[in-house]
C-alpha positions as a Python dict, from the first residue, in 0.01 Angstrom:
ca = {
    (1, 'X'): (0, 0, 0),
    (2, 'X'): (-339, 25, -169),
    (3, 'X'): (-595, -254, -159),
    (4, 'X'): (-483, -374, -499),
    (5, 'X'): (-109, -392, -452),
    (6, 'X'): (158, -571, -251),
    (7, 'X'): (396, -351, -57),
    (8, 'X'): (676, -359, 194),
    (9, 'X'): (467, -517, 471),
    (10, 'X'): (383, -802, 235),
    (11, 'X'): (747, -852, 141),
    (12, 'X'): (851, -865, 506),
    (13, 'X'): (572, -1111, 588),
    (14, 'X'): (670, -1321, 283),
    (15, 'X'): (1026, -1355, 402),
    (16, 'X'): (920, -1425, 761),
    (17, 'X'): (692, -1703, 635),
    (18, 'X'): (965, -1830, 401),
    (19, 'X'): (1211, -1849, 689),
    (20, 'X'): (962, -2053, 891),
    (21, 'X'): (868, -2291, 611),
    (22, 'X'): (1229, -2351, 512),
    (23, 'X'): (1310, -2438, 873),
    (24, 'X'): (1008, -2668, 899),
    (25, 'X'): (1106, -2847, 577),
    (26, 'X'): (1481, -2855, 637),
    (27, 'X'): (1490, -3233, 678),
    (28, 'X'): (1275, -3294, 370),
    (29, 'X'): (1506, -3077, 160),
    (30, 'X'): (1811, -3254, 301),
    (31, 'X'): (1664, -3593, 213),
    (32, 'X'): (1563, -3483, -138),
    (33, 'X'): (1913, -3350, -199),
    (34, 'X'): (2074, -3656, -45),
    (35, 'X'): (1895, -3874, -301),
    (36, 'X'): (2034, -3694, -607),
    (37, 'X'): (2285, -3438, -479),
    (38, 'X'): (2519, -3376, -188),
    (39, 'X'): (2254, -3351, 83),
    (40, 'X'): (2322, -2995, 200),
    (41, 'X'): (2032, -2803, 43),
    (42, 'X'): (1808, -2803, 349),
    (43, 'X'): (2089, -2706, 582),
    (44, 'X'): (2211, -2431, 353),
    (45, 'X'): (1866, -2283, 297),
    (46, 'X'): (1783, -2289, 667),
    (47, 'X'): (2110, -2118, 755),
    (48, 'X'): (2059, -1860, 482),
    (49, 'X'): (1706, -1762, 574),
    (50, 'X'): (1789, -1758, 944),
    (51, 'X'): (2057, -1503, 859),
    (52, 'X'): (1807, -1310, 646),
    (53, 'X'): (1562, -1295, 936),
    (54, 'X'): (1834, -1159, 1163),
    (55, 'X'): (1930, -899, 905),
    (56, 'X'): (1573, -781, 859),
    (57, 'X'): (1493, -771, 1232),
    (58, 'X'): (1452, -407, 1322),
    (59, 'X'): (1520, -292, 966),
    (60, 'X'): (1289, -38, 806),
    (61, 'X'): (1302, -103, 431),
    (62, 'X'): (1114, 148, 217),
    (63, 'X'): (999, -86, -58),
    (64, 'X'): (957, -454, -147),
    (65, 'X'): (1269, -413, -356),
    (66, 'X'): (1476, -315, -54),
    (67, 'X'): (1352, -624, 132),
    (68, 'X'): (1438, -852, -158),
    (69, 'X'): (1780, -692, -205),
    (70, 'X'): (1864, -766, 159),
    (71, 'X'): (1752, -1126, 103),
    (72, 'X'): (1974, -1149, -205),
    (73, 'X'): (2291, -1016, -49),
    (74, 'X'): (2246, -1219, 268),
    (75, 'X'): (2184, -1546, 83),
    (76, 'X'): (2486, -1486, -139),
    (77, 'X'): (2709, -1445, 166),
    (78, 'X'): (2569, -1727, 380),
    (79, 'X'): (2442, -2007, 154),
    (80, 'X'): (2694, -2247, 10),
    (81, 'X'): (2681, -2472, -292),
    (82, 'X'): (2485, -2373, -600),
    (83, 'X'): (2184, -2248, -406),
    (84, 'X'): (2347, -1929, -272),
    (85, 'X'): (2440, -1777, -609),
    (86, 'X'): (2119, -1898, -774),
    (87, 'X'): (1879, -1769, -510),
    (88, 'X'): (2092, -1460, -454),
    (89, 'X'): (2072, -1373, -822),
    (90, 'X'): (1699, -1451, -832),
    (91, 'X'): (1619, -1218, -541),
    (92, 'X'): (1854, -949, -670),
    (93, 'X'): (1686, -945, -1010),
    (94, 'X'): (1345, -959, -842),
    (95, 'X'): (1441, -660, -628),
    (96, 'X'): (1511, -450, -935),
    (97, 'X'): (1159, -522, -1057),
    (98, 'X'): (998, -441, -723),
    (99, 'X'): (1093, -83, -642),
    (100, 'X'): (738, 15, -563),
    (101, 'X'): (419, -159, -457),
    (102, 'X'): (326, -442, -691),
    (103, 'X'): (6, -488, -886),
    (104, 'X'): (-55, -812, -1079),
    (105, 'X'): (165, -700, -1368),
    (106, 'X'): (433, -605, -1119),
    (107, 'X'): (417, -949, -962),
    (108, 'X'): (465, -1106, -1305),
    (109, 'X'): (754, -874, -1386),
    (110, 'X'): (921, -954, -1054),
    (111, 'X'): (893, -1329, -1110),
    (112, 'X'): (1009, -1305, -1471),
    (113, 'X'): (1314, -1110, -1356),
    (114, 'X'): (1391, -1373, -1092),
    (115, 'X'): (1358, -1650, -1349),
    (116, 'X'): (1590, -1478, -1593),
    (117, 'X'): (1844, -1436, -1314),
    (118, 'X'): (1832, -1806, -1233),
    (119, 'X'): (1864, -1898, -1600),
    (120, 'X'): (2157, -1663, -1650),
    (121, 'X'): (2339, -1790, -1342),
    (122, 'X'): (2263, -2160, -1380),
    (123, 'X'): (2260, -2189, -1759),
    (124, 'X'): (1958, -2418, -1725),
    (125, 'X'): (1630, -2444, -1909),
    (126, 'X'): (1302, -2620, -1843),
    (127, 'X'): (1300, -2999, -1842),
    (128, 'X'): (1649, -3030, -1695),
    (129, 'X'): (1525, -3109, -1341),
    (130, 'X'): (1625, -2786, -1170),
    (131, 'X'): (1459, -2495, -990),
    (132, 'X'): (1388, -2347, -1334),
    (133, 'X'): (1113, -2609, -1364),
    (134, 'X'): (930, -2441, -1075),
    (135, 'X'): (1004, -2076, -1156),
    (136, 'X'): (913, -2097, -1525),
    (137, 'X'): (551, -2208, -1480),
    (138, 'X'): (522, -1965, -1188),
    (139, 'X'): (625, -1668, -1400),
    (140, 'X'): (403, -1779, -1689),
    (141, 'X'): (103, -1825, -1459),
    (142, 'X'): (150, -1483, -1300),
    (143, 'X'): (169, -1313, -1639),
    (144, 'X'): (-139, -1497, -1765),
    (145, 'X'): (-330, -1401, -1451),
    (146, 'X'): (-227, -1037, -1487),
    (147, 'X'): (-330, -1026, -1851),
    (148, 'X'): (-664, -1185, -1758),
    (149, 'X'): (-734, -899, -1519),
    (150, 'X'): (-649, -1072, -1191),
    (151, 'X'): (-533, -878, -887),
    (152, 'X'): (-192, -903, -728),
    (153, 'X'): (-303, -1166, -477),
    (154, 'X'): (-453, -1387, -745),
    (155, 'X'): (-140, -1349, -959),
    (156, 'X'): (97, -1458, -683),
    (157, 'X'): (-138, -1744, -587),
    (158, 'X'): (-146, -1863, -950),
    (159, 'X'): (233, -1849, -953),
    (160, 'X'): (260, -2047, -630),
    (161, 'X'): (20, -2317, -748),
    (162, 'X'): (212, -2345, -1077),
    (163, 'X'): (542, -2373, -889),
    (164, 'X'): (403, -2658, -680),
    (165, 'X'): (297, -2838, -997),
    (166, 'X'): (635, -2762, -1151),
    (167, 'X'): (814, -2913, -854),
    (168, 'X'): (597, -3224, -879),
    (169, 'X'): (676, -3248, -1250),
    (170, 'X'): (1049, -3282, -1180),
    (171, 'X'): (999, -3627, -1022),
    (172, 'X'): (1006, -3832, -1345),
    (173, 'X'): (1265, -3610, -1514),
    (174, 'X'): (1620, -3722, -1583),
    (175, 'X'): (1862, -3455, -1462),
    (176, 'X'): (2092, -3299, -1718),
    (177, 'X'): (2229, -3015, -1502),
    (178, 'X'): (2421, -3002, -1179),
    (179, 'X'): (2535, -3281, -952),
    (180, 'X'): (2215, -3481, -1013),
    (181, 'X'): (2311, -3518, -1379),
    (182, 'X'): (2592, -3754, -1272),
    (183, 'X'): (2322, -4008, -1185),
    (184, 'X'): (2172, -4006, -1534),
    (185, 'X'): (1857, -4218, -1550),
    (186, 'X'): (1888, -4298, -1179),
    (187, 'X'): (1790, -3937, -1106),
    (188, 'X'): (1436, -4014, -1226),
    (189, 'X'): (1187, -4084, -950),
    (190, 'X'): (1315, -3809, -721),
    (191, 'X'): (1184, -3454, -679),
    (192, 'X'): (1441, -3184, -744),
    (193, 'X'): (1526, -3017, -410),
    (194, 'X'): (1574, -2672, -568),
    (195, 'X'): (1236, -2690, -737),
    (196, 'X'): (1081, -2793, -407),
    (197, 'X'): (1240, -2511, -208),
    (198, 'X'): (1131, -2270, -482),
    (199, 'X'): (773, -2392, -451),
    (200, 'X'): (786, -2351, -73),
    (201, 'X'): (907, -1992, -109),
    (202, 'X'): (640, -1897, -360),
    (203, 'X'): (363, -2057, -156),
    (204, 'X'): (485, -1845, 137),
    (205, 'X'): (460, -1538, -86),
    (206, 'X'): (101, -1624, -178),
    (207, 'X'): (3, -1692, 182),
    (208, 'X'): (148, -1357, 289),
    (209, 'X'): (-52, -1184, 17),
    (210, 'X'): (-372, -1362, 113),
    (211, 'X'): (-317, -1279, 479),
    (212, 'X'): (-286, -912, 387),
    (213, 'X'): (-609, -934, 192),
    (214, 'X'): (-469, -713, -80),
    (215, 'X'): (-627, -706, -422),
    (216, 'X'): (-912, -938, -325),
}
């Protein structure tokens, strides 16, 4: 990995940090999902990333893409509900865009691929109170940062900050997709749990990049 790119060590650190933050926020995600869904999002995500950590322990992946592919296949086989297929597809598409070390443009391409995977699997668009509302601004922010000449670290940080804002923006939305849509207007006033877990994962990615000091 050069000083301007994110490589396999970053991807492994990202997923280790993601596993930790998902575990730490398991109850929050459960409570968010309990308010507008079936209450299993935190439990499912914690179980999935715990399985991912076990799968990656001792593994020697050759690229960020190999790391993300392992995440994808493990989440698909261990996470129930809608989250397993959605996150599995996101990480699988991201893996295809991350075969080598990532510069800022590579970060944007990876996030755009993940977003398209989520859209294709979930048939959702922005404003429908789903995880798309976190991933869309994240991908846009990463691309804008890359085109402005930012490094890989700055691009993933911009994406993470945008995802956090995107998660926050789901609070007043009325859900029109998934189980939350059954509540209609009563879904307003609650943060979407998928958008929140997405923000947590992308913040973990940014923190891993900053810890590596790449592209500063």
